Structure formats: structure tokens, C-alpha cells
mmCIF file of C-alpha atoms in Angstrom:
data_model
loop_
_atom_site.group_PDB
_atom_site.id
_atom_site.type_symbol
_atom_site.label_atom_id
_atom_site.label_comp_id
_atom_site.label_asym_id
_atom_site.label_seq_id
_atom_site.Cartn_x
_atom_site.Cartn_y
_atom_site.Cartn_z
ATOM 1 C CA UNK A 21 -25.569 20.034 7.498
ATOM 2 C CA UNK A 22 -21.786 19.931 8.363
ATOM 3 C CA UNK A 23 -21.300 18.764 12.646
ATOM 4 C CA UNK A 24 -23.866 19.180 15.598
ATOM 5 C CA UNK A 25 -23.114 18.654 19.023
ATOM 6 C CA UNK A 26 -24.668 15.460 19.566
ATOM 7 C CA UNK A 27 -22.726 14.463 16.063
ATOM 8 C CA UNK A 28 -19.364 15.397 18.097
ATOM 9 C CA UNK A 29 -20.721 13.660 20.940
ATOM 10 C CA UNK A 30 -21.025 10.422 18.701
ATOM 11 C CA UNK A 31 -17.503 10.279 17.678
ATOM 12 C CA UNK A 32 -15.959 10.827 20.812
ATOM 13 C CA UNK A 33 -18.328 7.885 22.433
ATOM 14 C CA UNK A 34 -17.088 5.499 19.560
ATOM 15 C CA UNK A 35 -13.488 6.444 19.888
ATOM 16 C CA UNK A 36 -13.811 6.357 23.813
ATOM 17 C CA UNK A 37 -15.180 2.602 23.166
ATOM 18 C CA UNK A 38 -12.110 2.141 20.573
ATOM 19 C CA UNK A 39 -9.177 3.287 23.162
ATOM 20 C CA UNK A 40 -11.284 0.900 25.833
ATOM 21 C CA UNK A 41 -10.987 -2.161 23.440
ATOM 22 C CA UNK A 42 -6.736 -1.877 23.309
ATOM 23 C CA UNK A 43 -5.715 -0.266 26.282
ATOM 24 C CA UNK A 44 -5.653 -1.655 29.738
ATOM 25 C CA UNK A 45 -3.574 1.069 31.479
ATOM 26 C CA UNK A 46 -5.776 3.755 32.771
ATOM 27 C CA UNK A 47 -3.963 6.391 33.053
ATOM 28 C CA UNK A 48 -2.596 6.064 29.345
ATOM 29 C CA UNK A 49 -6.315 5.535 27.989
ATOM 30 C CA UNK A 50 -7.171 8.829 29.537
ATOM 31 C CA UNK A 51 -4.448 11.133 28.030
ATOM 32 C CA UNK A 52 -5.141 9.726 24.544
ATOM 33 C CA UNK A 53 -8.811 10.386 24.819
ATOM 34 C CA UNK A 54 -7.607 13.724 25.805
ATOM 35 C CA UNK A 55 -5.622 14.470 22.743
ATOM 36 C CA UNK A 56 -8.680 13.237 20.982
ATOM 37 C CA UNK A 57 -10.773 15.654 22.510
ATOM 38 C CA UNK A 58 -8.170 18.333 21.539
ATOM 39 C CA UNK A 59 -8.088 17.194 18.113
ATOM 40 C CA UNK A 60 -11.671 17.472 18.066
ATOM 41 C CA UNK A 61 -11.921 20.695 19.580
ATOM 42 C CA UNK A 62 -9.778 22.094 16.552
ATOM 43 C CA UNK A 63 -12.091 20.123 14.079
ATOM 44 C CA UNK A 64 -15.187 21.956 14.783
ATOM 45 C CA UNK A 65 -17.253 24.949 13.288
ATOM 46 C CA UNK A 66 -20.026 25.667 11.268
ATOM 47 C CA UNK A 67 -18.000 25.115 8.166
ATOM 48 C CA UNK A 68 -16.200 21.859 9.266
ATOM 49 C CA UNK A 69 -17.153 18.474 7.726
ATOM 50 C CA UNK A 70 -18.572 15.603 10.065
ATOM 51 C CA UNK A 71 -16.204 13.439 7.657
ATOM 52 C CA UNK A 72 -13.415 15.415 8.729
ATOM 53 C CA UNK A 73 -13.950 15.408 12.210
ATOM 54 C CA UNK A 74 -14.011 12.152 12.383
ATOM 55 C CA UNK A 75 -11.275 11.389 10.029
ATOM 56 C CA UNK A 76 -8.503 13.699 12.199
ATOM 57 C CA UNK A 77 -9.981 12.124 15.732
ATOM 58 C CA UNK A 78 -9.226 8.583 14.470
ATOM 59 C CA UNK A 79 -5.592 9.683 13.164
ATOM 60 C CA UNK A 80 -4.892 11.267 16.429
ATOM 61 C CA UNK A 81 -6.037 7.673 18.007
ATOM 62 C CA UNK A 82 -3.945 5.475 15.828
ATOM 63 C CA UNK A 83 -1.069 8.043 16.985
ATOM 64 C CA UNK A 84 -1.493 7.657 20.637
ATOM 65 C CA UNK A 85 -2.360 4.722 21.065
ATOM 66 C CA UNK A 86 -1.964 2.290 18.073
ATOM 67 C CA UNK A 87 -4.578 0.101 15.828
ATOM 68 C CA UNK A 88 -8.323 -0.411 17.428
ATOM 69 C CA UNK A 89 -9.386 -2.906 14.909
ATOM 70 C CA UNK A 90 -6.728 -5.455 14.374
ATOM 71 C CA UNK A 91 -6.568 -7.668 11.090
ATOM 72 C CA UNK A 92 -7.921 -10.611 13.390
ATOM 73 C CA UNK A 93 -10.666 -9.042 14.699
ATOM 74 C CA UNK A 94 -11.545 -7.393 10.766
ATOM 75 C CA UNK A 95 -11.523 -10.837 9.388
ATOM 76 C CA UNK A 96 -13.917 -11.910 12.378
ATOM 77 C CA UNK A 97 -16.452 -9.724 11.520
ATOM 78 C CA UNK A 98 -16.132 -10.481 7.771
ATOM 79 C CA UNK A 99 -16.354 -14.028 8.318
ATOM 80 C CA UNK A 100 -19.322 -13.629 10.527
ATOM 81 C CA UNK A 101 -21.401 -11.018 8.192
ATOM 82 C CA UNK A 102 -20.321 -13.781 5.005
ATOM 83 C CA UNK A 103 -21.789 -16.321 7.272
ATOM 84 C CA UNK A 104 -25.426 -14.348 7.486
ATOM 85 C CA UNK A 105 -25.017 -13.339 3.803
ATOM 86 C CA UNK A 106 -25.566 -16.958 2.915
ATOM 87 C CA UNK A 107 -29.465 -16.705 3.702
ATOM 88 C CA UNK A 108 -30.015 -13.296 1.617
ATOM 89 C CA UNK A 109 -28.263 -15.108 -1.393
ATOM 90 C CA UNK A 110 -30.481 -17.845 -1.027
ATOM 91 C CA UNK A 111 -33.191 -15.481 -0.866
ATOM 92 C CA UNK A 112 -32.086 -13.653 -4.246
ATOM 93 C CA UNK A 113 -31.487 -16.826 -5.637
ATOM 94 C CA UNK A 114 -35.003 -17.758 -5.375
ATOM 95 C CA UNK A 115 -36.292 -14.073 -6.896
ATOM 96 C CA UNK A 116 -38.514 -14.105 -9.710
ATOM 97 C CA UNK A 117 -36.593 -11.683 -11.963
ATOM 98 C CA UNK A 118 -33.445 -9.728 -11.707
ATOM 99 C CA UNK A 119 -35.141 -6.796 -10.404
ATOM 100 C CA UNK A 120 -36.568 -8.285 -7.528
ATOM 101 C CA UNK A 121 -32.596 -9.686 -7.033
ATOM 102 C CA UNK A 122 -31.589 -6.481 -7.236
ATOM 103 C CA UNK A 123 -34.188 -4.412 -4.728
ATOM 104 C CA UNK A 124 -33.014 -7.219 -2.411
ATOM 105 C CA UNK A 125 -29.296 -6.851 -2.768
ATOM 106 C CA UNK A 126 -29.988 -2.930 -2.746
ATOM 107 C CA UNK A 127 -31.693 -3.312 0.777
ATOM 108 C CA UNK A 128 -29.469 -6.209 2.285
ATOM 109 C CA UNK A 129 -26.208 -3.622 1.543
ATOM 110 C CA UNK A 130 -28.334 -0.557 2.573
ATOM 111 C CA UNK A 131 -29.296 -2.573 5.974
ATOM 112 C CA UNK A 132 -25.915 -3.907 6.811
ATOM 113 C CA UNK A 133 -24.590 -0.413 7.396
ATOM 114 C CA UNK A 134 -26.478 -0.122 10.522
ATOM 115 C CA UNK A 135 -22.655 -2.203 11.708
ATOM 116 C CA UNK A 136 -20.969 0.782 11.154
ATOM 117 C CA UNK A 137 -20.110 2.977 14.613
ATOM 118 C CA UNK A 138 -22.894 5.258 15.393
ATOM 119 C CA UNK A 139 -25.464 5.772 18.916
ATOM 120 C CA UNK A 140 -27.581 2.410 17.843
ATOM 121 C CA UNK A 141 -23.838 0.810 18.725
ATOM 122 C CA UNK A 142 -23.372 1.959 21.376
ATOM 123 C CA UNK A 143 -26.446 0.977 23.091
ATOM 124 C CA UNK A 144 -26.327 -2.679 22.021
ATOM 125 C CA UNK A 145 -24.390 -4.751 19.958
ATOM 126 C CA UNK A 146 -25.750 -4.984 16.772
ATOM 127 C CA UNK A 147 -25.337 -7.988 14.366
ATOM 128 C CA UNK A 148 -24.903 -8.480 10.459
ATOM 129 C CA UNK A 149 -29.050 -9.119 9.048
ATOM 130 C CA UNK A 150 -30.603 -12.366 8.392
ATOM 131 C CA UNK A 151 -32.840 -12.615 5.445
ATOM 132 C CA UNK A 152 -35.712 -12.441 7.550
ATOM 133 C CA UNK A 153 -34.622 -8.898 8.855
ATOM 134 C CA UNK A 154 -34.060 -8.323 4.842
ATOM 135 C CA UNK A 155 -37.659 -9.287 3.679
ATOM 136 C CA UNK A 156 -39.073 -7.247 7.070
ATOM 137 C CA UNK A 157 -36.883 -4.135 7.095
ATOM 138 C CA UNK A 158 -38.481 -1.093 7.630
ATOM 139 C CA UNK A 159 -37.792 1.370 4.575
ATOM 140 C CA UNK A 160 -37.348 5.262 4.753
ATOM 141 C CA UNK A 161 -36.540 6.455 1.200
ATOM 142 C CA UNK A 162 -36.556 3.873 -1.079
ATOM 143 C CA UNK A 163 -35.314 4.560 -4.781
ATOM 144 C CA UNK A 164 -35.026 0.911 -6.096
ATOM 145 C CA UNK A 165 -37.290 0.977 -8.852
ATOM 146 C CA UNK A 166 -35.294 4.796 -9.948
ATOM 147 C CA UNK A 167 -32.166 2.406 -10.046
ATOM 148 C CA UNK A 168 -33.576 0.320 -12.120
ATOM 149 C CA UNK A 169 -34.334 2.260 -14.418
ATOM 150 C CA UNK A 170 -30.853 3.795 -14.871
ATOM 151 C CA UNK A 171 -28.877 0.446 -14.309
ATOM 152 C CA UNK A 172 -27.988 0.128 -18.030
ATOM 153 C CA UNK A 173 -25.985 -2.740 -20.008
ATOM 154 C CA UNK A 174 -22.047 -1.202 -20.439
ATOM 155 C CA UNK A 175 -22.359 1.695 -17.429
ATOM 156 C CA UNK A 176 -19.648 1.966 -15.144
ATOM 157 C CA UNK A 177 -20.704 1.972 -11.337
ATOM 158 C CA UNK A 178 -17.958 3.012 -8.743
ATOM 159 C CA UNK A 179 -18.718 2.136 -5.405
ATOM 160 C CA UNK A 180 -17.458 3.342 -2.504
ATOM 161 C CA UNK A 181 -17.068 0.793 0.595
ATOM 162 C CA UNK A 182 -17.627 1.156 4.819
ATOM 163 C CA UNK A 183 -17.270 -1.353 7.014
ATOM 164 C CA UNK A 184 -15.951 -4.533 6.744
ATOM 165 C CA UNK A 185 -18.497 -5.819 8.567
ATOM 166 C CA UNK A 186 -21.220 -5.164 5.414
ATOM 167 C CA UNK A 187 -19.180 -5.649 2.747
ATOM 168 C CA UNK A 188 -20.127 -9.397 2.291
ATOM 169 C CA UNK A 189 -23.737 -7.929 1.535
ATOM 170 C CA UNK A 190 -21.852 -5.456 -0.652
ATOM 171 C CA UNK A 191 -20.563 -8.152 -2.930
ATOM 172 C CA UNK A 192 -23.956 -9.365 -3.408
ATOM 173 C CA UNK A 193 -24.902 -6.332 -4.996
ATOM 174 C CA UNK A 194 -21.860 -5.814 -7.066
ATOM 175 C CA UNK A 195 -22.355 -9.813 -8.425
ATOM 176 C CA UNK A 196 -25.733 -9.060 -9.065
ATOM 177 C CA UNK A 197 -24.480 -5.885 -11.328
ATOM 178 C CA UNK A 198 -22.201 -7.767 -12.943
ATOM 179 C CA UNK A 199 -23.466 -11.012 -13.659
ATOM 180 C CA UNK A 200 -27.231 -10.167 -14.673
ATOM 181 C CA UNK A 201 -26.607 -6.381 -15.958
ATOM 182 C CA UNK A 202 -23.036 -6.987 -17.239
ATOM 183 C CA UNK A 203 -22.294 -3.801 -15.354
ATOM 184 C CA UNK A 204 -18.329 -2.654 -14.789
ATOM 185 C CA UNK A 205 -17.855 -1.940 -11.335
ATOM 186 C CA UNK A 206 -14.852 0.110 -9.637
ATOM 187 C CA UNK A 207 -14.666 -0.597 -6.023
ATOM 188 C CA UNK A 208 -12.325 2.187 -3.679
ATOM 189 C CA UNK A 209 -10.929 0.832 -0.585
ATOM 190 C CA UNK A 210 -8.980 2.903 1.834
ATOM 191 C CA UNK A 211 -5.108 2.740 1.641
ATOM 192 C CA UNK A 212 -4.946 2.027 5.635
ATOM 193 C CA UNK A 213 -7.081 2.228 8.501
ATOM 194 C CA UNK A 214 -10.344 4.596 9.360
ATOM 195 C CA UNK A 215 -12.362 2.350 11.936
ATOM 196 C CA UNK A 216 -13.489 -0.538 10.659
ATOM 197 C CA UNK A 217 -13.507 0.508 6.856
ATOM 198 C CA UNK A 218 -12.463 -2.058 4.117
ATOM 199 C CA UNK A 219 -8.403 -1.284 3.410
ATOM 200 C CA UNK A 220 -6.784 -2.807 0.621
ATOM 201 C CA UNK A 221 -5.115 -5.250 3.159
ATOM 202 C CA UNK A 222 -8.469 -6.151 3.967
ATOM 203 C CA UNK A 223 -9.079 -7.279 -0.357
ATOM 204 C CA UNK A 224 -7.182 -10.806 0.121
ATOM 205 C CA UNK A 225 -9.567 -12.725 2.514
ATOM 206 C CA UNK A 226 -12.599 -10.970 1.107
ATOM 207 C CA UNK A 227 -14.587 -12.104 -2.448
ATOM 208 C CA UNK A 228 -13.757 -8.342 -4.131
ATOM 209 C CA UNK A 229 -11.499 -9.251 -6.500
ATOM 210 C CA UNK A 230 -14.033 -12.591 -7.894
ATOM 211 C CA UNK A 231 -16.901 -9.811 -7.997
ATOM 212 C CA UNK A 232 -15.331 -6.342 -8.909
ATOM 213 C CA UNK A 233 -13.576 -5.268 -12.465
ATOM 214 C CA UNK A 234 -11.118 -3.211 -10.674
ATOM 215 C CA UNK A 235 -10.370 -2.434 -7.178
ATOM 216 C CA UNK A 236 -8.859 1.268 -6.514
ATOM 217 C CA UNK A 237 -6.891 2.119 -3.354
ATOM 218 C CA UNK A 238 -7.544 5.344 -2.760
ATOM 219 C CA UNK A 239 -4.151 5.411 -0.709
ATOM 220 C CA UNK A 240 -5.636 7.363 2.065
ATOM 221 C CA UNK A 241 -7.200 6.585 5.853
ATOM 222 C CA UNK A 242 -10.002 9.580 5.490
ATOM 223 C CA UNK A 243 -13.344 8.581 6.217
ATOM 224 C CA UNK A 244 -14.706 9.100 3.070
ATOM 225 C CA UNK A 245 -14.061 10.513 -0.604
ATOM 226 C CA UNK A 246 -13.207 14.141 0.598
ATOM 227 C CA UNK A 247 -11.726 16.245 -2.173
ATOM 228 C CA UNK A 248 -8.616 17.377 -0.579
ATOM 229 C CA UNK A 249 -7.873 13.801 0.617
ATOM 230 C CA UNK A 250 -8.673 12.048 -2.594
ATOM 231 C CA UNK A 251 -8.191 13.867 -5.454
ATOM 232 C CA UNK A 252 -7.696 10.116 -8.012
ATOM 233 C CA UNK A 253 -10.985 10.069 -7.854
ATOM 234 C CA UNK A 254 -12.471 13.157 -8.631
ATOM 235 C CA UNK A 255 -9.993 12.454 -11.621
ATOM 236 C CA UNK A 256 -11.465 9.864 -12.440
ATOM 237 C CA UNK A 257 -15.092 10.841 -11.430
ATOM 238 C CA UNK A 258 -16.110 11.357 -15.659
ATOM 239 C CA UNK A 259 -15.808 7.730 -16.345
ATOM 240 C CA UNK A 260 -18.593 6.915 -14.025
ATOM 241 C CA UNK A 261 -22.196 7.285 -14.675
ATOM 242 C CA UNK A 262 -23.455 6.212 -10.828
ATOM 243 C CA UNK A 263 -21.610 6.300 -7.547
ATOM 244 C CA UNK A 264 -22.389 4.075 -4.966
ATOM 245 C CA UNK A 265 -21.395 5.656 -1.275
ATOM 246 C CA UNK A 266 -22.180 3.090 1.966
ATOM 247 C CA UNK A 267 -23.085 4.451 5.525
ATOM 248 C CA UNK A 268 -24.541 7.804 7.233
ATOM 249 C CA UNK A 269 -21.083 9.035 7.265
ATOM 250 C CA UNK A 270 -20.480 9.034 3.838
ATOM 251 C CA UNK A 271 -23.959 10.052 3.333
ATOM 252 C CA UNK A 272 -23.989 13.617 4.927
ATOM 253 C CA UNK A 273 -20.264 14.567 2.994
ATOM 254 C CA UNK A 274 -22.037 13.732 -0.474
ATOM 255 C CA UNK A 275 -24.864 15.836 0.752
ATOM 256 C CA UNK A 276 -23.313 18.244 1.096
ATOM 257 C CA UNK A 277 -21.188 18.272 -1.501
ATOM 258 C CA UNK A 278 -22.962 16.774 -4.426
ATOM 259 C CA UNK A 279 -20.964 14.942 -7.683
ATOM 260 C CA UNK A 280 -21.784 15.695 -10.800
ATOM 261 C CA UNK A 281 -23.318 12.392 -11.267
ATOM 262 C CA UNK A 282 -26.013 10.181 -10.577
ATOM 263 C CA UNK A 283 -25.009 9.134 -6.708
ATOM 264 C CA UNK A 284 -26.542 6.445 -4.804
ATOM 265 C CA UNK A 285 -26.398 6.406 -1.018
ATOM 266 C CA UNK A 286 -27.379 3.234 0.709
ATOM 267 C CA UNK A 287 -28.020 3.801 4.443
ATOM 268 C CA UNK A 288 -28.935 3.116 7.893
ATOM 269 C CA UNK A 289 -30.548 5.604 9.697
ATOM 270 C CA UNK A 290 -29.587 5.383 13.719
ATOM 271 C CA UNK A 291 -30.374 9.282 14.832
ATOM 272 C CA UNK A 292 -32.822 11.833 14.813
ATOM 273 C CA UNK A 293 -29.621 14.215 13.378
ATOM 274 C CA UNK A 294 -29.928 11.757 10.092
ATOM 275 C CA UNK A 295 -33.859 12.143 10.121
ATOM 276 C CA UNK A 296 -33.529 15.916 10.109
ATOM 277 C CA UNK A 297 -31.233 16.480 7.977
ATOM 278 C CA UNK A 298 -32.036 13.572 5.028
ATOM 279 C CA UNK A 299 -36.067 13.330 5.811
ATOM 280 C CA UNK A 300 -35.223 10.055 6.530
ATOM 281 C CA UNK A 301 -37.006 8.246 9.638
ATOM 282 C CA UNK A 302 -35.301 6.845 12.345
ATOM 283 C CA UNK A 303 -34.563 3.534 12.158
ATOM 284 C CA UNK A 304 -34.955 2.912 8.888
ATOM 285 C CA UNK A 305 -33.298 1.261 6.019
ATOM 286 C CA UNK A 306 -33.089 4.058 3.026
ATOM 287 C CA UNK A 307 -31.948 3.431 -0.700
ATOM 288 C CA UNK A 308 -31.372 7.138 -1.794
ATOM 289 C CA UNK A 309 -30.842 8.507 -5.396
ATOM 290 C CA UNK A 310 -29.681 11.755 -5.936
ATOM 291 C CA UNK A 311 -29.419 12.280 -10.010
ATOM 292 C CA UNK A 312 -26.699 14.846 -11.611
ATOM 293 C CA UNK A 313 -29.410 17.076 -12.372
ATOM 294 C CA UNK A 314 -30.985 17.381 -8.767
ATOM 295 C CA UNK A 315 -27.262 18.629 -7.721
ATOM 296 C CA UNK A 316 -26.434 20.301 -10.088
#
């Protein structure tokens, strides 16, 4: 899949909804959303990238009309998602084994991405999940016990972060890996701003550096790991042996352009695009291996 019209649709609701959140003047709001438009009007074909799209319509945003998601209200959200994360600790905490931690961690991170933009957002506000919604959430594809199976003492994980709205749920998982698997973890963070993505401004207020071996700014804004926008880590893509990518977004690029490792996409799935294209049911919450050999 690369973009469909109700994909293009998406975007421009979400950065209609951005420019509404900073600008009170009318008659500016509308010629920015009209550059947008243009911007995504040049962005689209059967060969173009979602990823991309959305990447060049945010840039041509932050151009016209300046920073949607300030560091205030990123912190907000972080504080607020760290706040619900307490439960789902609690709840790994009391797991029987490390496995069962580690399904738990898998789903809470898969399940928070459903904070990330997309048509579920735009319909109602949605907020970061209780444990309850963890123990209850409905699952699509669910790989956990592949994962276990590969999570190995020594490997190196790099994982790839969205929102920064999930990521307390995302340092669950990557304490989890560390402490009970004594697994290395490489986290990439944007170099500035694509939506509400973690940046490495973003690192100080957040637990990253207390739960990650290394933290990698991938000094770019693109939405995710694109090849032409991000070539450090295709560099450095041999000293992994699983990748970790967050969100539907980031989802649909690695889909369609598989690594040549083991690559774990955890999920939310808001659309009946997603549900086509990944066999994925609405509305679900989906932990999704793909190993070297199936893309190869």
C-alpha cells in the first residue's frame, strides 16, 4: 500500500485540527491550510509514501504557521500518559513470570498508540489506557509468544518512538528488556518536530535515558525511518537483531519496505485502510512480527 484517498483525507483533517489549535486569525489559518493542500497535492501518486506525505504537509505547517505542539503542551501529555502508566506497572509488577510482564508491556505500548493522530481522533478525544483497558483490549495480530521466543540474553533491540503521549508505556517495555532479559536497547528520537513525536528535546523530562543504553537522534523531523531521510540508521541497521517501530504510520512504511531484520510493529488499528491492507481488524490492538526471512 503507499496513500489512498481517505489516507490523504486523514492528514489534512489532523493538520486542519493542528492550524485550529495555534491560530486565531481566520483568514491566516485558511491560506496555510491552503499551502498544505498544495503541498499535498505534489505528495501524491501511486508510488508516493503515506510517510512522506505526511512528513512534507507538517513541514509546510511549521513554515506557515509555526509549532502546533508546544513543549508545554508535550510535557502535558507525557505527564498525563506517566500518570495512567502507574496502574499497568502495578499490573506487571504483580505478573507471575517475566513473560507474562512482557505480553503486558508488549500490549500496553501497542495500545497507547491509538494517541497518535488518526480518524478515531478526530471523532473523540481519546485518552492514554488504564490497566483495565490493558487486561480487556481487544487483540488483532498478536505475536507475543514469537517475541519471546527470539528475545535473547545480549541482543540488541532498536526501537523506534511515536508519540509522546505513549512513550511512558514505551519505557515499560524497554525496562522490562533490560532489567529481566539484560537486553541493549537503542532508542531513535526525532531531531525536531513531526506532530507529536518524541524529539530529543523531549529526552530531559522523560525516563529514556534511566531505561535506554543509548538514545540516537536521528537529526531529522520525517515521520518515520525513511531511507533518504535517515540514512545513520540504515548504517547502523547490522548491529540490530529486532526493530521495534510504534504507530500505523510507521507501520505501513516498514511494510512496505521491509529491513533485513526481525521487525516488530506495535499498533493501533483506527481504519478500515489499516484492516485491508495489514489483515488487521478494526479497532484492535496488534503486536506484529515480521522476521528477516518473511521479507526477505
Amino acid at each position: 500500500m503507499k496513500i489512498m484517498p481517505t489516507c490523504l483525507s486523514c492528514i489534512l483533517a489532523i493538520r486542519a485540527l493542528e492550524i485550529e489549535r495555534i491560530s486565531s486569525n481566520s483568514a491566516e489559518a485558511i491560506a496555510v491550510f491552503r499551502d498544505v493542500l498544495n503541498t499535498v497535492s505534489l505528495y501524491t501518486g501511486p508510488h508516493i509514501e503515506l510517510a512522506l506525505s505526511a512528513t512534507m504537509s507538517f513541514r509546510r505547517l511549521k513554515t506557515g504557521i509555526g509549532h502546533p505542539y508546544t513543549r508545554e503542551y508535550k510535557e502535558r501529555m507525557y505527564r498525563m500518559s506517566a500518570e495512567a502508566a502507574k496502574g499497568v506497572r502495578d499490573l506487571i509488577e504483580s505478573a507471575e513470570t517475566p513473560g507474562d510482564a512482557l505480553k503486558i508491556a508488549l500490549v500496553a505500548s501497542a495500545l497507547a498508540t491509538r494517541l497518535e493522530p488518526g480518524p478515531h481522533v478526530l471523532v473523540s478525544p481519546v485518552e492514554p489506557p488504564t490497566s483495565v483497558e490493558v487486561i480487556g483490549a481487544r487483540l488483532g495480530r498478536d505475536d507475543s509468544n514469537e517475541v519471546l521466543k527470539r528475545v535473547r540474553t545480549g541482543m540488541t533491540v532498536f526501537f523506534v518512538t511515536g508519540s509522546i503521549g505513549e512513550l511512558p508505556f514505551d519505557e515499560l517495555l524497554l525496562e522490562i528488556l533490560g532489567d529481566e532479559y539484560n537486553v541493549r536497547t537503542v532508542v531513535f528520537v526525532r531531531g525536531s518536530e513531526f506532530q507529536d513525536f518524541v524529539t530529543i528535546e523531549d529526552v530531559e523530562y522523560t525516563r529514556l535515558e534511566n531505561v535506554a543504553d543509548q538514545i540516537v537522534n536521528i537529526g531529522s523531523d520525517a515521520a518515520t525511518i525513511m531511507r533518504e531521510e535517515v540514512a545513520q540508521f540504515y548504517e547502523r541497521l547490522k548491529e540490530a537483531d529486532l526493530v521495534i517501530v510504534k504507530g500505523l504510520l510507521q507501520t505501513l512504511y516498514i511494510y512496505n519496505n521491509p529491513l533485513s531484520v526481525d521487525t516488530l510493529a506495535l499498533f493501533y488499528t483506527p481504519c478500515k485502510v489499516a484492516e485491508k491492507v495489514l489483515g488487521t481488524p478494526i479497532n484492535t490492538v496488534n503486536i506484529y512480527l515480521r522476521t528477516s526471512s518473511e521479507q526477505a
